[in-house]
Amino acid sequence: DAGVTQSPTHLIKTRGQQVTLRCSPKSGHDTVSWYQQALGQGPQFIFQYYEEEERQRGNFPDRFSGHQFPNYSSELNVNALLLGDSALYLCASSLARALNTEAFFGQGTRLTVV
Amino acid sequence: GQQVMQIPQYQHVQEGEDFTTYCNSSTTLSNIQWYKQRPGGHPVFLIQLVKSGEVKKQKRLTFQFGEAKKNSSLHITATQTTDVGTYFCAGESTGGFKTIFGAGTRLFVKA
């Protein structure tokens, strides 16, 4: 039973470029949340996807967008990259109707913007 | 907007000493979760508290949720070197699906 998988693990991009990060949720999970974690900080909520729709959004600009596919996998897109977008991007999956909203995190994608 | 504050930022203890981290939310929470993240790793779920005043134990770890559902604590008894890492609380707002993480408390344990 695979856990949450994210790709790629590491990525280097140039300022102004666009990037797409991918996440496959834990088997049986239907909800995917994305977080940005800067060095030494806690994860910051970007948005959550459920039933292929963005259900909730954190305080991130429109440059950050996402998508969820029918198989529950998800993508995070960031346009017009800034140096400050350099961070660990974490994907977490959960089951919407579970009593315990335990989230399983992937290993993350380390994005460096130069 | 909703904020979750966590103290202390760092804690250095001698192996065998106790450790506590505290979490406070600016708004009432529907539930609070605790995670542990080892250096270079990803957050790993420890527990979720839902009820006002709830107390849960996992071996040497004791978790509490305040009566007003705005604060929580994690207490580790007799720390071990394997307890090293950053402990995060994460609160889910009432009526929403947004989980707000605290900044974390990084625990260092000296053998």
PDB file of C-alpha atoms in Angstrom:
ATOM      1  CA  ASP A   1       0.000   0.000   0.000  1.00  0.00           C
ATOM      2  CA  ALA A   2       1.788   3.071  -1.278  1.00  0.00           C
ATOM      3  CA  GLY A   3       1.772   6.158   0.843  1.00  0.00           C
ATOM      4  CA  VAL A   4       1.720   9.687  -0.533  1.00  0.00           C
ATOM      5  CA  THR A   5       4.162  10.109  -3.384  1.00  0.00           C
ATOM      6  CA  GLN A   6       5.413  13.403  -4.749  1.00  0.00           C
ATOM      7  CA  SER A   7       7.464  14.222  -7.808  1.00  0.00           C
ATOM      8  CA  PRO A   8       9.996  15.481  -8.458  1.00  0.00           C
ATOM      9  CA  THR A   9      11.948  15.334  -5.204  1.00  0.00           C
ATOM     10  CA  HIS A  10      14.162  18.272  -6.104  1.00  0.00           C
ATOM     11  CA  LEU A  11      13.831  21.033  -8.661  1.00  0.00           C
ATOM     12  CA  ILE A  12      15.810  24.107  -9.620  1.00  0.00           C
ATOM     13  CA  LYS A  13      14.062  26.835 -11.579  1.00  0.00           C
ATOM     14  CA  THR A  14      14.913  30.329 -12.729  1.00  0.00           C
ATOM     15  CA  ARG A  15      13.016  33.397 -11.537  1.00  0.00           C
ATOM     16  CA  GLY A  16      10.026  34.053 -13.795  1.00  0.00           C
ATOM     17  CA  GLN A  17       9.622  30.443 -14.882  1.00  0.00           C
ATOM     18  CA  GLN A  18       6.657  28.191 -14.192  1.00  0.00           C
ATOM     19  CA  VAL A  19       6.679  24.901 -12.292  1.00  0.00           C
ATOM     20  CA  THR A  20       4.325  21.954 -11.854  1.00  0.00           C
ATOM     21  CA  LEU A  21       4.556  19.646  -8.865  1.00  0.00           C
ATOM     22  CA  ARG A  22       2.712  16.349  -8.641  1.00  0.00           C
ATOM     23  CA  CYS A  23       1.163  14.331  -5.852  1.00  0.00           C
ATOM     24  CA  SER A  24      -0.433  10.898  -5.671  1.00  0.00           C
ATOM     25  CA  PRO A  25      -2.464  10.435  -2.490  1.00  0.00           C
ATOM     26  CA  LYS A  26      -2.422   7.436  -0.215  1.00  0.00           C
ATOM     27  CA  SER A  27      -4.586   4.629  -1.519  1.00  0.00           C
ATOM     28  CA  GLY A  28      -8.211   5.185  -0.495  1.00  0.00           C
ATOM     29  CA  HIS A  29      -7.806   8.895   0.202  1.00  0.00           C
ATOM     30  CA  ASP A  30      -9.843  11.456  -1.727  1.00  0.00           C
ATOM     31  CA  THR A  31      -8.621  14.802  -0.389  1.00  0.00           C
ATOM     32  CA  VAL A  32      -5.329  16.487  -1.164  1.00  0.00           C
ATOM     33  CA  SER A  33      -3.879  19.533   0.585  1.00  0.00           C
ATOM     34  CA  TRP A  34      -0.786  21.443  -0.445  1.00  0.00           C
ATOM     35  CA  TYR A  35       1.587  23.223   1.906  1.00  0.00           C
ATOM     36  CA  GLN A  36       4.647  25.411   1.539  1.00  0.00           C
ATOM     37  CA  GLN A  37       7.326  24.984   4.191  1.00  0.00           C
ATOM     38  CA  ALA A  38      10.150  27.494   4.337  1.00  0.00           C
ATOM     39  CA  LEU A  39      13.305  26.526   6.195  1.00  0.00           C
ATOM     40  CA  GLY A  40      12.746  26.561   9.944  1.00  0.00           C
ATOM     41  CA  GLN A  41       9.031  27.303   9.627  1.00  0.00           C
ATOM     42  CA  GLY A  42       5.843  25.344   9.920  1.00  0.00           C
ATOM     43  CA  PRO A  43       3.943  24.241   6.818  1.00  0.00           C
ATOM     44  CA  GLN A  44       1.761  27.018   5.375  1.00  0.00           C
ATOM     45  CA  PHE A  45      -1.575  25.932   3.916  1.00  0.00           C
ATOM     46  CA  ILE A  46      -1.871  26.715   0.204  1.00  0.00           C
ATOM     47  CA  PHE A  47      -5.145  25.006  -0.733  1.00  0.00           C
ATOM     48  CA  GLN A  48      -7.139  21.818  -0.501  1.00  0.00           C
ATOM     49  CA  TYR A  49      -8.771  19.807  -3.274  1.00  0.00           C
ATOM     50  CA  TYR A  50     -11.743  17.517  -2.943  1.00  0.00           C
ATOM     51  CA  GLU A  51     -13.932  16.103  -5.731  1.00  0.00           C
ATOM     52  CA  GLU A  52     -11.721  17.873  -8.261  1.00  0.00           C
ATOM     53  CA  GLU A  53     -12.556  21.296  -6.811  1.00  0.00           C
ATOM     54  CA  GLU A  54     -10.585  23.727  -4.704  1.00  0.00           C
ATOM     55  CA  ARG A  55     -12.398  23.547  -1.375  1.00  0.00           C
ATOM     56  CA  GLN A  56     -10.361  25.998   0.675  1.00  0.00           C
ATOM     57  CA  ARG A  57      -7.486  28.363   0.006  1.00  0.00           C
ATOM     58  CA  GLY A  58      -4.838  29.924   2.187  1.00  0.00           C
ATOM     59  CA  ASN A  59      -3.216  33.323   1.806  1.00  0.00           C
ATOM     60  CA  PHE A  60      -1.336  32.656  -1.407  1.00  0.00           C
ATOM     61  CA  PRO A  61      -1.476  34.736  -4.614  1.00  0.00           C
ATOM     62  CA  ASP A  62      -3.180  33.599  -7.785  1.00  0.00           C
ATOM     63  CA  ARG A  63       0.220  32.566  -9.131  1.00  0.00           C
ATOM     64  CA  PHE A  64      -0.405  29.409  -7.147  1.00  0.00           C
ATOM     65  CA  SER A  65      -2.998  27.185  -8.747  1.00  0.00           C
ATOM     66  CA  GLY A  66      -3.870  23.551  -8.616  1.00  0.00           C
ATOM     67  CA  HIS A  67      -5.832  20.728 -10.038  1.00  0.00           C
ATOM     68  CA  GLN A  68      -7.203  17.406  -8.884  1.00  0.00           C
ATOM     69  CA  PHE A  69      -7.807  14.574 -11.298  1.00  0.00           C
ATOM     70  CA  PRO A  70     -10.542  11.904 -11.211  1.00  0.00           C
ATOM     71  CA  ASN A  71      -8.055   9.419  -9.713  1.00  0.00           C
ATOM     72  CA  TYR A  72      -7.551  11.911  -6.815  1.00  0.00           C
ATOM     73  CA  SER A  73      -3.993  12.773  -7.786  1.00  0.00           C
ATOM     74  CA  SER A  74      -3.169  16.457  -7.806  1.00  0.00           C
ATOM     75  CA  GLU A  75      -0.884  19.069  -9.280  1.00  0.00           C
ATOM     76  CA  LEU A  76       0.381  22.343  -7.901  1.00  0.00           C
ATOM     77  CA  ASN A  77       1.331  24.993 -10.440  1.00  0.00           C
ATOM     78  CA  VAL A  78       3.293  28.114  -9.648  1.00  0.00           C
ATOM     79  CA  ASN A  79       3.689  30.812 -12.300  1.00  0.00           C
ATOM     80  CA  ALA A  80       6.156  33.674 -12.497  1.00  0.00           C
ATOM     81  CA  LEU A  81       8.429  32.176  -9.870  1.00  0.00           C
ATOM     82  CA  LEU A  82      10.033  34.467  -7.314  1.00  0.00           C
ATOM     83  CA  LEU A  83      13.120  33.834  -5.235  1.00  0.00           C
ATOM     84  CA  GLY A  84      10.852  33.729  -2.190  1.00  0.00           C
ATOM     85  CA  ASP A  85       9.015  30.722  -3.603  1.00  0.00           C
ATOM     86  CA  SER A  86      12.030  28.585  -2.739  1.00  0.00           C
ATOM     87  CA  ALA A  87      10.755  26.090  -0.170  1.00  0.00           C
ATOM     88  CA  LEU A  88       9.748  22.527   0.517  1.00  0.00           C
ATOM     89  CA  TYR A  89       6.322  21.872  -0.994  1.00  0.00           C
ATOM     90  CA  LEU A  90       4.382  19.217   0.842  1.00  0.00           C
ATOM     91  CA  CYS A  91       1.335  17.329  -0.255  1.00  0.00           C
ATOM     92  CA  ALA A  92      -0.931  15.717   2.333  1.00  0.00           C
ATOM     93  CA  SER A  93      -3.795  13.341   1.674  1.00  0.00           C
ATOM     94  CA  SER A  94      -6.744  12.454   3.850  1.00  0.00           C
ATOM     95  CA  LEU A  95     -10.195  10.937   3.695  1.00  0.00           C
ATOM     96  CA  ALA A  96     -12.967  13.508   3.667  1.00  0.00           C
ATOM     97  CA  ARG A  97     -15.572  11.483   5.538  1.00  0.00           C
ATOM     98  CA  ALA A  98     -13.257  10.019   8.160  1.00  0.00           C
ATOM     99  CA  LEU A  99     -13.882  10.851  11.801  1.00  0.00           C
ATOM    100  CA  ASN A 100     -10.161  11.238  12.256  1.00  0.00           C
ATOM    101  CA  THR A 101      -8.837  13.756   9.741  1.00  0.00           C
ATOM    102  CA  GLU A 102      -5.325  12.393   9.966  1.00  0.00           C
ATOM    103  CA  ALA A 103      -3.248  13.678   7.087  1.00  0.00           C
ATOM    104  CA  PHE A 104      -0.473  11.649   5.529  1.00  0.00           C
ATOM    105  CA  PHE A 105       2.340  13.739   4.125  1.00  0.00           C
ATOM    106  CA  GLY A 106       4.567  12.964   1.187  1.00  0.00           C
ATOM    107  CA  GLN A 107       8.309  13.458   1.287  1.00  0.00           C
ATOM    108  CA  GLY A 108       7.915  16.809  -0.428  1.00  0.00           C
ATOM    109  CA  THR A 109       9.446  18.578  -3.399  1.00  0.00           C
ATOM    110  CA  ARG A 110      12.366  20.850  -2.639  1.00  0.00           C
ATOM    111  CA  LEU A 111      12.056  23.821  -5.019  1.00  0.00           C
ATOM    112  CA  THR A 112      14.953  26.209  -5.434  1.00  0.00           C
ATOM    113  CA  VAL A 113      14.435  29.386  -7.449  1.00  0.00           C
ATOM    114  CA  VAL A 114      17.614  31.084  -8.642  1.00  0.00           C
TER     115      VAL A 114
ATOM    116  CA  GLY B   1      -6.996  35.688  10.013  1.00  0.00           C
ATOM    117  CA  GLN B   2      -6.624  32.620  12.163  1.00  0.00           C
ATOM    118  CA  GLN B   3      -3.227  32.211  13.799  1.00  0.00           C
ATOM    119  CA  VAL B   4      -1.684  29.334  15.701  1.00  0.00           C
ATOM    120  CA  MET B   5       1.207  30.215  17.966  1.00  0.00           C
ATOM    121  CA  GLN B   6       3.547  27.657  19.432  1.00  0.00           C
ATOM    122  CA  ILE B   7       6.146  28.018  22.180  1.00  0.00           C
ATOM    123  CA  PRO B   8       8.956  27.576  22.826  1.00  0.00           C
ATOM    124  CA  GLN B   9      10.704  27.802  19.485  1.00  0.00           C
ATOM    125  CA  TYR B  10      13.575  25.606  20.691  1.00  0.00           C
ATOM    126  CA  GLN B  11      14.162  23.386  23.701  1.00  0.00           C
ATOM    127  CA  HIS B  12      17.402  21.723  24.734  1.00  0.00           C
ATOM    128  CA  VAL B  13      17.048  18.956  27.320  1.00  0.00           C
ATOM    129  CA  GLN B  14      19.237  16.317  28.870  1.00  0.00           C
ATOM    130  CA  GLU B  15      18.125  12.784  28.115  1.00  0.00           C
ATOM    131  CA  GLY B  16      15.667  11.723  30.797  1.00  0.00           C
ATOM    132  CA  GLU B  17      14.280  15.221  31.388  1.00  0.00           C
ATOM    133  CA  ASP B  18      10.714  16.126  30.547  1.00  0.00           C
ATOM    134  CA  PHE B  19       9.637  18.390  27.687  1.00  0.00           C
ATOM    135  CA  THR B  20       6.485  20.396  26.997  1.00  0.00           C
ATOM    136  CA  THR B  21       5.398  22.435  24.002  1.00  0.00           C
ATOM    137  CA  TYR B  22       2.369  24.738  24.025  1.00  0.00           C
ATOM    138  CA  CYS B  23       0.034  25.763  21.261  1.00  0.00           C
ATOM    139  CA  ASN B  24      -2.456  28.651  21.214  1.00  0.00           C
ATOM    140  CA  SER B  25      -4.991  29.551  18.565  1.00  0.00           C
ATOM    141  CA  SER B  26      -6.533  32.965  18.001  1.00  0.00           C
ATOM    142  CA  THR B  27      -9.859  31.282  17.218  1.00  0.00           C
ATOM    143  CA  THR B  28     -11.801  28.274  18.445  1.00  0.00           C
ATOM    144  CA  LEU B  29     -10.753  25.068  16.749  1.00  0.00           C
ATOM    145  CA  SER B  30     -12.806  22.094  15.651  1.00  0.00           C
ATOM    146  CA  ASN B  31      -9.837  19.858  16.318  1.00  0.00           C
ATOM    147  CA  ILE B  32      -6.100  19.978  16.825  1.00  0.00           C
ATOM    148  CA  GLN B  33      -3.490  17.631  15.466  1.00  0.00           C
ATOM    149  CA  TRP B  34       0.104  17.058  16.458  1.00  0.00           C
ATOM    150  CA  TYR B  35       2.881  16.107  14.073  1.00  0.00           C
ATOM    151  CA  LYS B  36       6.561  15.266  14.421  1.00  0.00           C
ATOM    152  CA  GLN B  37       9.094  16.133  11.748  1.00  0.00           C
ATOM    153  CA  ARG B  38      12.613  14.771  11.871  1.00  0.00           C
ATOM    154  CA  PRO B  39      15.398  16.850  10.276  1.00  0.00           C
ATOM    155  CA  GLY B  40      15.211  16.407   6.515  1.00  0.00           C
ATOM    156  CA  GLY B  41      11.922  14.542   6.781  1.00  0.00           C
ATOM    157  CA  HIS B  42       8.247  15.256   6.430  1.00  0.00           C
ATOM    158  CA  PRO B  43       5.598  15.760   9.134  1.00  0.00           C
ATOM    159  CA  VAL B  44       4.294  12.516  10.594  1.00  0.00           C
ATOM    160  CA  PHE B  45       0.906  12.453  12.284  1.00  0.00           C
ATOM    161  CA  LEU B  46       0.947  11.744  16.010  1.00  0.00           C
ATOM    162  CA  ILE B  47      -2.591  12.319  17.231  1.00  0.00           C
ATOM    163  CA  GLN B  48      -5.809  14.290  16.852  1.00  0.00           C
ATOM    164  CA  LEU B  49      -7.817  15.817  19.690  1.00  0.00           C
ATOM    165  CA  VAL B  50     -11.436  16.784  19.136  1.00  0.00           C
ATOM    166  CA  LYS B  51     -13.247  17.153  22.445  1.00  0.00           C
ATOM    167  CA  SER B  52     -13.004  20.059  24.852  1.00  0.00           C
ATOM    168  CA  GLY B  53     -10.659  19.163  27.726  1.00  0.00           C
ATOM    169  CA  GLU B  54      -9.569  15.944  26.037  1.00  0.00           C
ATOM    170  CA  VAL B  55      -6.403  14.219  27.246  1.00  0.00           C
ATOM    171  CA  LYS B  56      -4.749  11.408  25.309  1.00  0.00           C
ATOM    172  CA  LYS B  57      -1.611   9.422  26.043  1.00  0.00           C
ATOM    173  CA  GLN B  58       0.762   7.547  23.793  1.00  0.00           C
ATOM    174  CA  LYS B  59       3.422   5.849  25.912  1.00  0.00           C
ATOM    175  CA  ARG B  60       5.581   8.747  27.173  1.00  0.00           C
ATOM    176  CA  LEU B  61       3.598  11.409  25.262  1.00  0.00           C
ATOM    177  CA  THR B  62       0.590  13.193  26.796  1.00  0.00           C
ATOM    178  CA  PHE B  63      -1.604  15.480  24.700  1.00  0.00           C
ATOM    179  CA  GLN B  64      -4.165  17.927  26.053  1.00  0.00           C
ATOM    180  CA  PHE B  65      -6.846  20.051  24.398  1.00  0.00           C
ATOM    181  CA  GLY B  66      -8.050  23.069  26.337  1.00  0.00           C
ATOM    182  CA  GLU B  67     -11.575  23.537  27.609  1.00  0.00           C
ATOM    183  CA  ALA B  68     -12.139  26.439  25.240  1.00  0.00           C
ATOM    184  CA  LYS B  69     -10.646  24.471  22.341  1.00  0.00           C
ATOM    185  CA  LYS B  70      -8.144  27.239  21.686  1.00  0.00           C
ATOM    186  CA  ASN B  71      -5.016  25.781  23.235  1.00  0.00           C
ATOM    187  CA  SER B  72      -3.207  22.495  23.463  1.00  0.00           C
ATOM    188  CA  SER B  73      -0.032  20.991  24.836  1.00  0.00           C
ATOM    189  CA  LEU B  74       2.251  18.051  24.249  1.00  0.00           C
ATOM    190  CA  HIS B  75       4.273  16.702  27.157  1.00  0.00           C
ATOM    191  CA  ILE B  76       7.014  14.121  26.805  1.00  0.00           C
ATOM    192  CA  THR B  77       8.127  12.315  29.945  1.00  0.00           C
ATOM    193  CA  ALA B  78      11.742  11.176  30.289  1.00  0.00           C
ATOM    194  CA  THR B  79      12.940  12.218  26.840  1.00  0.00           C
ATOM    195  CA  GLN B  80      15.073   9.910  24.742  1.00  0.00           C
ATOM    196  CA  THR B  81      17.425  10.735  21.878  1.00  0.00           C
ATOM    197  CA  THR B  82      14.844   9.274  19.500  1.00  0.00           C
ATOM    198  CA  ASP B  83      12.479  12.107  20.470  1.00  0.00           C
ATOM    199  CA  VAL B  84      14.667  14.611  18.609  1.00  0.00           C
ATOM    200  CA  GLY B  85      12.803  16.582  15.946  1.00  0.00           C
ATOM    201  CA  THR B  86      10.321  19.405  15.502  1.00  0.00           C
ATOM    202  CA  TYR B  87       6.854  19.058  16.978  1.00  0.00           C
ATOM    203  CA  PHE B  88       4.049  20.923  15.255  1.00  0.00           C
ATOM    204  CA  CYS B  89       0.518  21.537  16.342  1.00  0.00           C
ATOM    205  CA  ALA B  90      -2.026  22.073  13.586  1.00  0.00           C
ATOM    206  CA  GLY B  91      -5.490  23.455  14.165  1.00  0.00           C
ATOM    207  CA  GLU B  92      -8.498  23.046  11.940  1.00  0.00           C
ATOM    208  CA  SER B  93     -10.885  25.962  12.067  1.00  0.00           C
ATOM    209  CA  THR B  94     -14.553  25.401  12.804  1.00  0.00           C
ATOM    210  CA  GLY B  95     -16.650  25.210   9.662  1.00  0.00           C
ATOM    211  CA  GLY B  96     -13.635  25.175   7.366  1.00  0.00           C
ATOM    212  CA  PHE B  97     -11.180  22.823   5.790  1.00  0.00           C
ATOM    213  CA  LYS B  98      -8.051  24.851   6.400  1.00  0.00           C
ATOM    214  CA  THR B  99      -5.422  23.440   8.717  1.00  0.00           C
ATOM    215  CA  ILE B 100      -3.123  26.047  10.241  1.00  0.00           C
ATOM    216  CA  PHE B 101       0.222  24.871  11.548  1.00  0.00           C
ATOM    217  CA  GLY B 102       2.170  26.422  14.367  1.00  0.00           C
ATOM    218  CA  ALA B 103       5.797  27.328  13.744  1.00  0.00           C
ATOM    219  CA  GLY B 104       6.903  24.251  15.665  1.00  0.00           C
ATOM    220  CA  THR B 105       9.093  23.520  18.651  1.00  0.00           C
ATOM    221  CA  ARG B 106      12.430  21.986  17.852  1.00  0.00           C
ATOM    222  CA  LEU B 107      13.563  19.520  20.498  1.00  0.00           C
ATOM    223  CA  PHE B 108      17.232  18.744  21.055  1.00  0.00           C
ATOM    224  CA  VAL B 109      18.087  15.875  23.407  1.00  0.00           C
ATOM    225  CA  LYS B 110      21.599  15.496  24.775  1.00  0.00           C
ATOM    226  CA  ALA B 111      22.662  11.991  25.747  1.00  0.00           C
TER     227      ALA B 111
END
